[in-house]
Structures are given as C-alpha cells and as structure tokens.
XYZ file of C-alpha atoms in Angstrom:
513
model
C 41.901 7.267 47.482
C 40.152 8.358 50.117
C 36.176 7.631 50.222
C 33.822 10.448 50.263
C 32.413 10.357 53.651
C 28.412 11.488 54.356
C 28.758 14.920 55.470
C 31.408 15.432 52.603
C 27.981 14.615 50.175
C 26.605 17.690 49.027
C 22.639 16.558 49.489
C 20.541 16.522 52.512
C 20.232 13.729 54.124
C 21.879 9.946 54.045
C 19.743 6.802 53.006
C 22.697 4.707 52.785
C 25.845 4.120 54.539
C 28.585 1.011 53.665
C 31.514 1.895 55.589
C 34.702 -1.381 55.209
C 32.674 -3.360 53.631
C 34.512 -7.031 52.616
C 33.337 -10.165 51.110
C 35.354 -13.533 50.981
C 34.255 -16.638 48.683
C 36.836 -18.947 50.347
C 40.249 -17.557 50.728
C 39.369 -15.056 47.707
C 38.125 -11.455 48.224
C 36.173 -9.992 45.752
C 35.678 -7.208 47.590
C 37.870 -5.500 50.539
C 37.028 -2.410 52.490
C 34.933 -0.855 50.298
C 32.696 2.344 51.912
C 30.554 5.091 50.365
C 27.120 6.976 50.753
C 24.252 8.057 49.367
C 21.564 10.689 49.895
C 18.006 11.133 49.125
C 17.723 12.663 45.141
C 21.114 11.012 44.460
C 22.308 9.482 41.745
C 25.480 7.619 42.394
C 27.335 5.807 39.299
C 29.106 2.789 40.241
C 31.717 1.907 37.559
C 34.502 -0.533 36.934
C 36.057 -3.345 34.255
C 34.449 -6.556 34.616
C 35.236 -8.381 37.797
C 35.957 -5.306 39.702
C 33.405 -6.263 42.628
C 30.024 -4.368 41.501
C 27.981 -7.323 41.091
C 29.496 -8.610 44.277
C 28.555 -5.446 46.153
C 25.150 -5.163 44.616
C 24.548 -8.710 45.986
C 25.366 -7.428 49.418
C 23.031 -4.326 48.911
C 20.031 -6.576 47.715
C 20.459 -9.254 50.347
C 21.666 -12.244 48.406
C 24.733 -11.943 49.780
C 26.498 -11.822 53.322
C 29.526 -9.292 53.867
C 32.251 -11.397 55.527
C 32.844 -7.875 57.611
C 31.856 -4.656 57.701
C 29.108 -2.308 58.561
C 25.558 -1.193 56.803
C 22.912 1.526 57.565
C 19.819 2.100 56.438
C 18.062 5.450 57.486
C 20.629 6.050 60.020
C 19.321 1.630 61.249
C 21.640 -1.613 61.368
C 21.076 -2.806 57.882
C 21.600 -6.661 57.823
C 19.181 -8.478 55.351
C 18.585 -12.009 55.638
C 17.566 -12.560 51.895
C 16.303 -10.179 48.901
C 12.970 -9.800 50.359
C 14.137 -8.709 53.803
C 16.004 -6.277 51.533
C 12.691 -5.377 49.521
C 10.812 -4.391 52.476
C 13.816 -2.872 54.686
C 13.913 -0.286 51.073
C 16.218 -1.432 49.218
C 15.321 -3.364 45.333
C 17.314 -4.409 42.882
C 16.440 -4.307 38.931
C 18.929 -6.928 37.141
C 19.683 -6.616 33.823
C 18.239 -9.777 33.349
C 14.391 -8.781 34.337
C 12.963 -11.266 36.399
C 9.258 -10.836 34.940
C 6.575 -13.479 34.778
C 5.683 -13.378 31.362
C 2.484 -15.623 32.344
C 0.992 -13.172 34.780
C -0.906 -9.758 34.204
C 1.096 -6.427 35.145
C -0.481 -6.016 37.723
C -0.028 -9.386 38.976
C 3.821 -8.676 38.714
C 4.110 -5.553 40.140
C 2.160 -6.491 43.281
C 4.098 -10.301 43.448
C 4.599 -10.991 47.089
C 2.407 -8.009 48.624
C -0.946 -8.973 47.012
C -3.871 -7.501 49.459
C -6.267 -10.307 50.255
C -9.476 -11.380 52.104
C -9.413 -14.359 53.603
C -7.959 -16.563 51.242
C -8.984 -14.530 47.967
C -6.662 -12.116 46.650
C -8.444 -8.584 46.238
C -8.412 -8.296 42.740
C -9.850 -4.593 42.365
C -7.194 -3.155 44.961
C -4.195 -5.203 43.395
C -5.403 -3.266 40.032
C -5.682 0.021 41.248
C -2.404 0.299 43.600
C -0.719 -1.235 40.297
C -2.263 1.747 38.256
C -1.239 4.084 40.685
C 2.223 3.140 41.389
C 3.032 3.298 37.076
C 1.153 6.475 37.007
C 3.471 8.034 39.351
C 6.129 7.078 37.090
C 4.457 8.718 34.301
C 3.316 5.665 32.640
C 0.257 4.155 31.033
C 0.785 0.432 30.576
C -2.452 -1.499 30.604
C -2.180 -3.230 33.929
C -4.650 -5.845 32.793
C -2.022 -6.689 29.950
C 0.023 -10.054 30.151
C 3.753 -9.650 30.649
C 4.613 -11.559 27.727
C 3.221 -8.953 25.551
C 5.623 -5.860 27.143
C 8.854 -4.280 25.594
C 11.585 -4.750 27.622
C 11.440 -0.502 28.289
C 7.933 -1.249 29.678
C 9.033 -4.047 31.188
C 11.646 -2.195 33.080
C 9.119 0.217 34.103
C 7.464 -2.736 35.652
C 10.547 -3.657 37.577
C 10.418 -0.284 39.420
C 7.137 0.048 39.438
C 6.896 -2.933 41.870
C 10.502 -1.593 43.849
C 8.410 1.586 44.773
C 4.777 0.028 45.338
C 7.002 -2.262 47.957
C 7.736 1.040 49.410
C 11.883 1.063 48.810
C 13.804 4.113 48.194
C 16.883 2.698 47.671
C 16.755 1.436 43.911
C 19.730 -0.389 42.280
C 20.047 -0.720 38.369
C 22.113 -3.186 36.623
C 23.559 -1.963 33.273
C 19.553 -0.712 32.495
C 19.692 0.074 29.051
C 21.817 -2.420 27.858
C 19.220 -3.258 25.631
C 16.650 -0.158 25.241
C 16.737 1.779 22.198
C 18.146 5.647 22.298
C 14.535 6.719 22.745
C 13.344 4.444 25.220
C 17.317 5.512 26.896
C 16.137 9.537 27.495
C 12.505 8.124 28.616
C 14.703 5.670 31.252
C 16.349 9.116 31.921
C 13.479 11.285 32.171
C 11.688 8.769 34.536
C 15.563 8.930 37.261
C 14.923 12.548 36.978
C 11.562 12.534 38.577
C 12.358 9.974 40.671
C 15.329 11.583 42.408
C 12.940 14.985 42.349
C 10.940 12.965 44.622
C 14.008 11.975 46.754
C 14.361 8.509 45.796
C 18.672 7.243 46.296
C 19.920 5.615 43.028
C 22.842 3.123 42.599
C 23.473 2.863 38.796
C 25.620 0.314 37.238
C 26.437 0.811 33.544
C 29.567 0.497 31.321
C 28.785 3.296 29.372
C 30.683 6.275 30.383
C 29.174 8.728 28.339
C 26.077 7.289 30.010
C 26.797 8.071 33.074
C 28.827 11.575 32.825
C 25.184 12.570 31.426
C 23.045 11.663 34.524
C 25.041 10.919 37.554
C 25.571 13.087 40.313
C 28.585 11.158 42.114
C 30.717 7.871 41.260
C 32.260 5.105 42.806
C 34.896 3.404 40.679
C 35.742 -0.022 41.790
C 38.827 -2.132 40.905
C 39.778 -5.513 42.311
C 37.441 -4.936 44.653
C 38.383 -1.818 46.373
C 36.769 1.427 45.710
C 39.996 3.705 44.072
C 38.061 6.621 43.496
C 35.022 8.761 44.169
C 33.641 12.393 43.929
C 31.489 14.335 42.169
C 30.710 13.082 38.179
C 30.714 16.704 37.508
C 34.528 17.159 38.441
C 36.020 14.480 36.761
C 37.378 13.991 33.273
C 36.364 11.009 31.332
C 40.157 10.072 30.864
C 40.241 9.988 34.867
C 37.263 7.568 35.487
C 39.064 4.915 32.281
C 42.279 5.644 34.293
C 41.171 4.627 37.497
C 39.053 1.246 36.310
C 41.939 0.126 34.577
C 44.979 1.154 36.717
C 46.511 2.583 33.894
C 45.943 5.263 30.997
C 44.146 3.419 28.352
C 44.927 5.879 25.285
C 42.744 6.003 22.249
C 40.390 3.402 22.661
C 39.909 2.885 19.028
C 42.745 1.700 16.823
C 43.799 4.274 14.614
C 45.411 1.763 11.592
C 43.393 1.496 8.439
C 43.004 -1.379 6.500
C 44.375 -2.762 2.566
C 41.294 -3.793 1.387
C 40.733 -6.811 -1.041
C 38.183 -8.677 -3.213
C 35.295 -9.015 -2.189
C 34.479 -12.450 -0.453
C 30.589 -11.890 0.830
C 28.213 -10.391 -1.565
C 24.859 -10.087 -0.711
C 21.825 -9.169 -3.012
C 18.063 -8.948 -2.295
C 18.148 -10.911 0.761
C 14.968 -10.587 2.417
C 13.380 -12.696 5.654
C 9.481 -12.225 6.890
C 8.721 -8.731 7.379
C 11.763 -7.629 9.270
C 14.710 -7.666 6.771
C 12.679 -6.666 3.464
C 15.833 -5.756 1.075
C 19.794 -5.735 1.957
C 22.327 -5.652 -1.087
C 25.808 -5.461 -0.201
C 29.637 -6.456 -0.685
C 32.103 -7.243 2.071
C 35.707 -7.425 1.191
C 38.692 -9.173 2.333
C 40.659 -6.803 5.676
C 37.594 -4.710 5.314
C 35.544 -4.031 8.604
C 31.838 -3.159 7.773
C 29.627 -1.282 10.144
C 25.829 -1.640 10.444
C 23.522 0.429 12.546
C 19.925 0.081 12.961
C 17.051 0.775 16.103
C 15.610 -2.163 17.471
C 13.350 -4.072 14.870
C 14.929 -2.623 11.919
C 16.476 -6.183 10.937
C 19.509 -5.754 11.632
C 20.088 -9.093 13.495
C 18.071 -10.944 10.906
C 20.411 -10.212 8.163
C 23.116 -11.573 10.015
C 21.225 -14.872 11.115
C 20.312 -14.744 7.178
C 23.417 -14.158 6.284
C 24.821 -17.128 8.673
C 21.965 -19.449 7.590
C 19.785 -19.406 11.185
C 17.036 -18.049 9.406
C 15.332 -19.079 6.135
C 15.455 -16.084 3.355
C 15.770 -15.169 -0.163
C 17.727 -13.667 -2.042
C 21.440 -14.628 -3.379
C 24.664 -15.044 -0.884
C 27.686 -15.661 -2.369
C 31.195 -16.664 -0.022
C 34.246 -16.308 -1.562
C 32.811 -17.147 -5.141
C 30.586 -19.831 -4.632
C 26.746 -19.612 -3.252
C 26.699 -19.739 0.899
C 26.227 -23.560 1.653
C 22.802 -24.185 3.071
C 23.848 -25.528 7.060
C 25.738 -23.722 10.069
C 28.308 -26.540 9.682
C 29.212 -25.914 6.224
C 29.536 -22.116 6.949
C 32.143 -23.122 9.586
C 33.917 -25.445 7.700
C 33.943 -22.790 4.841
C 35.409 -19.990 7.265
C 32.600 -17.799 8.272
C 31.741 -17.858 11.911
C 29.576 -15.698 14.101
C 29.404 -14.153 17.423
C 25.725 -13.743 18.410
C 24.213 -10.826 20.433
C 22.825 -13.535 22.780
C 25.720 -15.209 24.183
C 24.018 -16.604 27.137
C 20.914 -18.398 24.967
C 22.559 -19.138 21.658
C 26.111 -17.770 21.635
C 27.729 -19.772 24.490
C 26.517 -23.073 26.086
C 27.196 -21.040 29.640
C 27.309 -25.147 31.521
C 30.065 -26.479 29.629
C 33.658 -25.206 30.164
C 35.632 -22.894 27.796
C 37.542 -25.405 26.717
C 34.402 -27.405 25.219
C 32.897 -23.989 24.236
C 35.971 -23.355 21.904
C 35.004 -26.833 20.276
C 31.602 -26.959 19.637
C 32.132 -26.533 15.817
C 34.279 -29.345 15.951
C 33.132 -33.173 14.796
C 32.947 -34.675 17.942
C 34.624 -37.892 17.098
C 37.983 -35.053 16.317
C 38.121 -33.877 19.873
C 41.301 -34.747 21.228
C 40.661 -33.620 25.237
C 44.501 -32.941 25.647
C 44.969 -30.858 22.684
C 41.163 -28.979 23.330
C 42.698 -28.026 27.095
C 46.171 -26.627 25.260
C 44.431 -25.144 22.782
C 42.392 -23.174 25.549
C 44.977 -22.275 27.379
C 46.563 -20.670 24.431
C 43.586 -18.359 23.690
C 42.791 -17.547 27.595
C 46.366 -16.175 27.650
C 46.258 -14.761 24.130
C 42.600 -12.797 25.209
C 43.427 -12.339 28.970
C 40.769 -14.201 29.774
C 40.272 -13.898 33.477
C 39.243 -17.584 35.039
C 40.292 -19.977 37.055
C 41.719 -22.474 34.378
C 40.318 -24.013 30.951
C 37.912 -26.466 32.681
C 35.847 -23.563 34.446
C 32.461 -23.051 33.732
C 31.510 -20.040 30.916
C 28.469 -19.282 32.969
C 30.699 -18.510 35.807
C 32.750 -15.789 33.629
C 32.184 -11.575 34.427
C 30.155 -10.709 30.718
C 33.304 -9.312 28.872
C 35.207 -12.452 29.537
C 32.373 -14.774 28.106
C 32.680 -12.585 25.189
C 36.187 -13.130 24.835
C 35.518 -16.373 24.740
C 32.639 -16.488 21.952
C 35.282 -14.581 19.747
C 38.343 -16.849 20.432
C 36.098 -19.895 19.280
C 35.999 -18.098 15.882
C 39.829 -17.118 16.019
C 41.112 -20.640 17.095
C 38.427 -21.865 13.973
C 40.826 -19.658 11.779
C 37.437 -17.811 10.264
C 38.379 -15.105 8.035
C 34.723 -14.365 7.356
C 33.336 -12.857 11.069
C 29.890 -11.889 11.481
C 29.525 -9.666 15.157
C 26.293 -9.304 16.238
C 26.820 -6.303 19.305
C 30.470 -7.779 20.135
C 30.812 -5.794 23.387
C 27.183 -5.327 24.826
C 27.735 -5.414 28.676
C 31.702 -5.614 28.091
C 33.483 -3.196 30.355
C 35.977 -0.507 28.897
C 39.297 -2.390 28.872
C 37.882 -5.736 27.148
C 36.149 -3.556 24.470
C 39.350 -2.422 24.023
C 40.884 -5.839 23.982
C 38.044 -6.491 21.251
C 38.500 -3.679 19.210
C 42.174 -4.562 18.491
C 41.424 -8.397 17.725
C 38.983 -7.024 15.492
C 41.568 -4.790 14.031
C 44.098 -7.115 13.526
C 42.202 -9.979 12.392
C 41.075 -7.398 9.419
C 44.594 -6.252 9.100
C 45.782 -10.348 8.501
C 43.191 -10.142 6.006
C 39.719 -11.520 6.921
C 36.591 -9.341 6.243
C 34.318 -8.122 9.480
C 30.792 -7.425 9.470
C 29.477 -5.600 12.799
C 26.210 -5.028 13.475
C 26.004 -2.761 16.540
C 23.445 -0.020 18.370
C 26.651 2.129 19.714
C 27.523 4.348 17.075
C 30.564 5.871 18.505
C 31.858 2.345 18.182
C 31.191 1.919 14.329
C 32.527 5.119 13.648
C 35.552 4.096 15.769
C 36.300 0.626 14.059
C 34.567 0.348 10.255
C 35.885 1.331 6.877
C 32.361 1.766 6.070
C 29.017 2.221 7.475
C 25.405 1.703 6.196
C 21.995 1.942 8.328
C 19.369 -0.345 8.554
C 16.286 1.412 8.582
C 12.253 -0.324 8.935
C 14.134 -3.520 7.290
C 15.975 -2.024 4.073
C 19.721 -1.660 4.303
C 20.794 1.712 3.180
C 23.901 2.399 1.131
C 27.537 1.738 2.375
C 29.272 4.525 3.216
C 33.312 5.556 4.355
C 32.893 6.479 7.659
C 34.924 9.825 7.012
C 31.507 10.929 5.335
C 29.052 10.424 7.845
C 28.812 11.441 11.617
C 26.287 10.678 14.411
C 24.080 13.055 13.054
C 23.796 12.037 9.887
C 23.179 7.980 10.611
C 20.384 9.018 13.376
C 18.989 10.901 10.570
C 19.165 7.846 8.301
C 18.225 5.333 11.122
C 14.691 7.269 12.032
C 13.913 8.904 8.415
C 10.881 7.377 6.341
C 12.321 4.845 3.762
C 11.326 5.645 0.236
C 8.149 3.094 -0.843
C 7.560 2.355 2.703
C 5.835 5.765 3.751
C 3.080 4.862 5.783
C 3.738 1.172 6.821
C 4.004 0.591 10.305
C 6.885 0.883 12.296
C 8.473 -2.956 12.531
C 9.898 -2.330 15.742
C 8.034 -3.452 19.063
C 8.850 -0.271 21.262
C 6.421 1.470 22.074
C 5.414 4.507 24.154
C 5.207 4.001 27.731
C-alpha cells in the first residue's frame, strides 16, 4: 500500500518525516522501506503482531539504533541521532513500557536526570524543584516532587516519564504499549492527559496491541508487518476487521473460539482462602474442561489467590486438588498436574538467559534431563505454538513478548498439566498469538483439564470462560455463566462497596494523579 505522504496529512504542519527507512542486523531485515509522517496535535497508532518491526523502528526514532538506509527529518532538519540523548535533546523521547525510573531518587531528581541546573559544582536544588513542579503541573498533575520514586504507582510513574520528555523540551513523544499495566481509570486519565497534550501540538507515536485502544484515541495508523509498513490512513476510516487483516496477512475470523465445553467433577475447590490484607475471602470450585474467568482492578487480590492457590504465598484456608489437600511445595504441585503461567514472565515466569529448550525443563529433576530429548522435545512445541526463533537453543530474552508467552504455556503443555492457573496469559501479546492462545486454551479444556484465568481485559473473559466471578477489595464474588453478565455488570461488581467492608480503605495502590 501506498504510504500516506505529508501533504496527504490532514494537520498543519510536519514534525516528523521517515521516508525508506531500512534496518539490517546481519543479512536479516527487520525492517525495509518503511516511510510515514506526523504533524503537530497528531496522534499516530503504530500497530502490528509481534515481530513486525515496531520496536525496531522505535529504536531508530529514539536513537539506539542506526538505519542501515534511509532518510529522517526533524522540523523540516537532517535527523541523525548518535545515541538516545542526542535524540532527547534533538525532540524526540521515548517512554518504554518498561519505565526506566530511579526508584532511589526524588521526582524531581528523575524528571530533571541529565539537565540538572547547577552552580559551580552544586546542583541548584530550588530550581530543579520548581521546573519539576511546573513541568507535572502542565500535565495536570500534583505528585509531590519531593516524594521518592519508589513510593509512585506506575500511572504516576508514567506521568514522570513524560514529565521529564517535555521538561527536556521534545515534542516528539513515543509510547510503548502505555497502559499495559494501568488500571481502566488510570487508562482515561493516560487519555485525558494525550488529549491536552496534542491540544498543545505535541506529535505522538503510540504503540499498543489493543485495538479497541487505539480506534478510541488515534488520529492515523501505521500497520507494520515483516517489517514493511502495509497500510496507513486515517483511524477514523478503517474497520477494525481491516487493521487485524492487514497485521496478519490474512482474515483472522472470530477471535474467540465459539465451542463450549463438557464439564466434569470438580478437581480444585477452594474455601476461605485468605493471604495478608489483599485476598481476605475466596470460596470456589473449578471443574474438569471448565475454563473459569476472574476479573478484578489492580490490588483487589486477584494475583494473590492464584500465587495462594499455587503455593507462592503463605495463606489459610482449605485447597483441595483432585480429592486430596494441595501439597505444600511448587514441586509437588507440578508433579501433581497443576502448573502456572505468571503475569511476570520476565521476573518469575521465564528465566529470559537460558534457552527455550531449558525453560521448558525447569520443572524437571535435573539429574532427568536428557539434553537430546529436551532439544526434540522443544522443537516439537516451537512448531506445535509457531514459535518464531531462531532454533531451540536461542535465548527467551531474545523472543518478541507473545512468543515468550508461548513459551511459558508450552512448559505447562509439554508437563501434561491438566490443572492451569493463567495469570494475564496475553498481556503485551499481539492479536494473532492471543489468538493462538485462546485456542490452546480451548482445546486443552476441551481434552479435559480445568483453566483458571485471572485477567484485567474483560472482553477476553467474556470471550473464553464458562463462568466468571469478580474480585472486588480482596473478596471473590460469586461464579457466574458468562451468558448472565456483560461488561456492565462486572465493572459494576469490580468498583461496588463489598458488603462488611464499607468504609475500609481501598487495597489498591492507585491513586489520583
């Protein structure tokens, strides 16, 4: 498809122009010819599956990178930067969706890191406060810029991130999948804050890999696929079905699997688990080919029952596996057929050094390993998954975010669980491996094993779960078919005052920026 050119772009005036834009990592492009623009108060979505070249171009953007060819302007300038802070004070910034925040220093500290005003050799203290101050109040913000890092939100922490893009004086910000972790309200505040941002005529890349997401605040979109742009246009002009259709090259259907389930006895029951003052009460019964959904804000223990539930955490209460109480180790969970896929996959889901062969055995005794049949056996699942890599021995850490994911759930699949215990199973996963997920989930229920999912996107639970309950300030509401409830209705559940706890505090850490 042809690229939308600058004077095609219906705003003023253009910040930013890529025009054939390549990048080689040895004899391998990851990306080839790729152009677009952007304008001042712009908004421009860039979208693809994972390892479609948008962290590859970002890296080129931000400076971290070199383009093996190609050309780059800046306000209508040569735009060639050396290194990320080259990029930082040509204005361009880049907020990762792994924040790179020093929990050790003040906010202040952070936001002015690199530009601090001094005298002499003595850092000016009062003016490093007060340009901090000013540069979050023009985002509308509040945060105590006295206040140590380590005591942030991630929301607020975000804020900080672009707080220090703009006090560095860029108007080109780029933002990395940036509420792959916020809650829905700190979500519209993210959005409300792009808003006035692009009112002031700031140019906005936005990477995310949810759709909906972007259909609700982008202006334009760039989809990217193998590494060359195949589409682009105005968001409001295009169909949903169009942007899945040109990420994946083909039409991608319903994305959630449409089969129901025969369900069986029950093979987890749960009842009065509690742990510390996050998961206070959860009573429940999973049953064999049943997929259970839960849905909860952040800090309504929802990930604590599951780290109770897989023995990571210490709690009380009664759990019960497939008659007999839950053995009292990780191991013996394993051994017994329960396994877990962790929201964290780079800290404690995946060791991201080893290779995926090794990652698919870390359950295993080590004196068991057989290295011949561990590289077979990987080879097996890579094909079975699509896994897209360079062979068994490579790296995890090296692996686009859907693949690793992949990978954390063929460790429980080649383990023969028929207990799984998903803990957001496709958080940063792009649209075609959350498809790819969604039917191992579905056929792994319809072989027989029972599914627990705990996960913040709701049209995902209501896509994939027999039934759904909400976990709201710690207590896990009743179980419900999912032909009974709507989005509505579990919002309604997930923000409501729980009956006895009517005027304790709110256990989540959010808070108003």
């Amino acid at each position: 498809m042809e690229e939308q050119t600058a004077n095609e772009n219906p705003f003023a005036s253009t910040v930013l122009d890529v025009r054939n834009v390549s990048l080689l990592y040895g004899n391998v492009p990851a990306l080839s010819g790729v152009g677009f623009s952007l304008c001042a108060g712009e908004l421009r979505a860039v979208i693809g599956e994972n390892g479609a070249g948008k962290s590859s171009l970002m890296n080129v953007l931000a400076g971290l990178v070199k383009p093996s060819s190609g050309e780059m302007k800046l306000q209508g300038l040569p735009y060639s930067p050396a290194d990320p802070g080259q990029a930082r004070r040509q204005g361009i910034s880049m907020i990762h969706q792994e924040l790179s925040v020093a929990p050790h220093l003040t906010v202040s500290e952070n936001i002015m890191l690199g530009i601090e005003p001094v005298s002499g050799l003595w850092l000016k203290r009062a003016a490093m406060r007060e340009r901090a101050r000013n540069a979050l109040a023009a985002l509308g913000s509040d945060i105590d810029v006295d206040a140590p890092c380590s005591t942030l939100s991630l929301s607020q922490m975000q804020i900080l991130e672009i707080a220090r893009a703009t006090v560095g004086g860029s108007k080109v910000l780029i933002l990395d999948e940036p509420t792959s972790s916020l809650t829905k309200e700190d979500t519209d505040r993210l959005f409300a804050l792009l808003g006035r941002l692009k009112r002031e005529g700031y140019a906005i890349l936005y990477i995310s890999h949810f759709l909906e997401e972007v259909q609700q605040i982008a202006d334009s979109y760039t989809v990217l696929r193998d590494g060359r742009v195949v589409g682009s246009g105005s968001m409001a002009e295009v169909a949903l079905k169009d942007l899945v259709s040109m990420m994946l090259g083909r039409d991608l259907g319903e994305l959630y699997p449409s089969h129901r389930h025969l369900i069986g006895p029950a093979v987890l029951e749960v009842a009065s688990l509690s742990c510390g003052k996050r998961l206070r009460s959860a009573s429940f019964a999973l049953h064999k080919g049943e997929v259970l959904g839960i849905f909860g804000l952040v800090g309504s223990g929802r990930t604590e029952l599951l780290r109770s539930i897989f023995g990571l955490e210490a709690a009380s209460g009664r759990i019960t596996i497939k008659g007999r109480h839950a053995g009292s180790t990780v191991q013996a969970l394993w051994r017994g057929g329960t396994g877990m896929v962790s929201e964290d996959r780079k800290e404690e889901g995946l060791s991201i050094n080893m290779s995926i062969a090794d990652n698919l055995a870390l359950v295993e005794t080590p004196a068991l390993v057989n290295p011949g049949k561990l590289e077979e056996q990987a080879r097996v699942w890579i094909k079975a998954l699509s896994v897209a890599c360079g062979g068994a021995q490579q790296p995890v850490g090296q692996l686009s975010g859907g693949n690793q994911q992949k990978v954390a759930i063929a460790r429980l699949l080649a383990h023969k669980v028929d207990i799984f215990l998903l803990d957001e199973p496709t958080r940063g996963v792009d649209i075609g491996s959350k498809r790819q997920i969604y039917d191992l989930i579905h056929e792994a229920a319809g072989a027989g094993a029972a599914v627990l999912i705990v996960s913040s996107y709701l049209p995902e639970l209501l896509g994939l779960c027999d039934r759904l309950a909400v976990m709201n300030r710690g207590v896990l509401l009743p179980f419900r078919p999912v032909s009974e409830v709507s989005e509505f209705s579990v919002m309604s559940e997930a923000t409501a005052p729980v009956p006895g706890l009517e005027g304790q505090s709110e256990t989540t850490t959010e808070t108003k920026l």
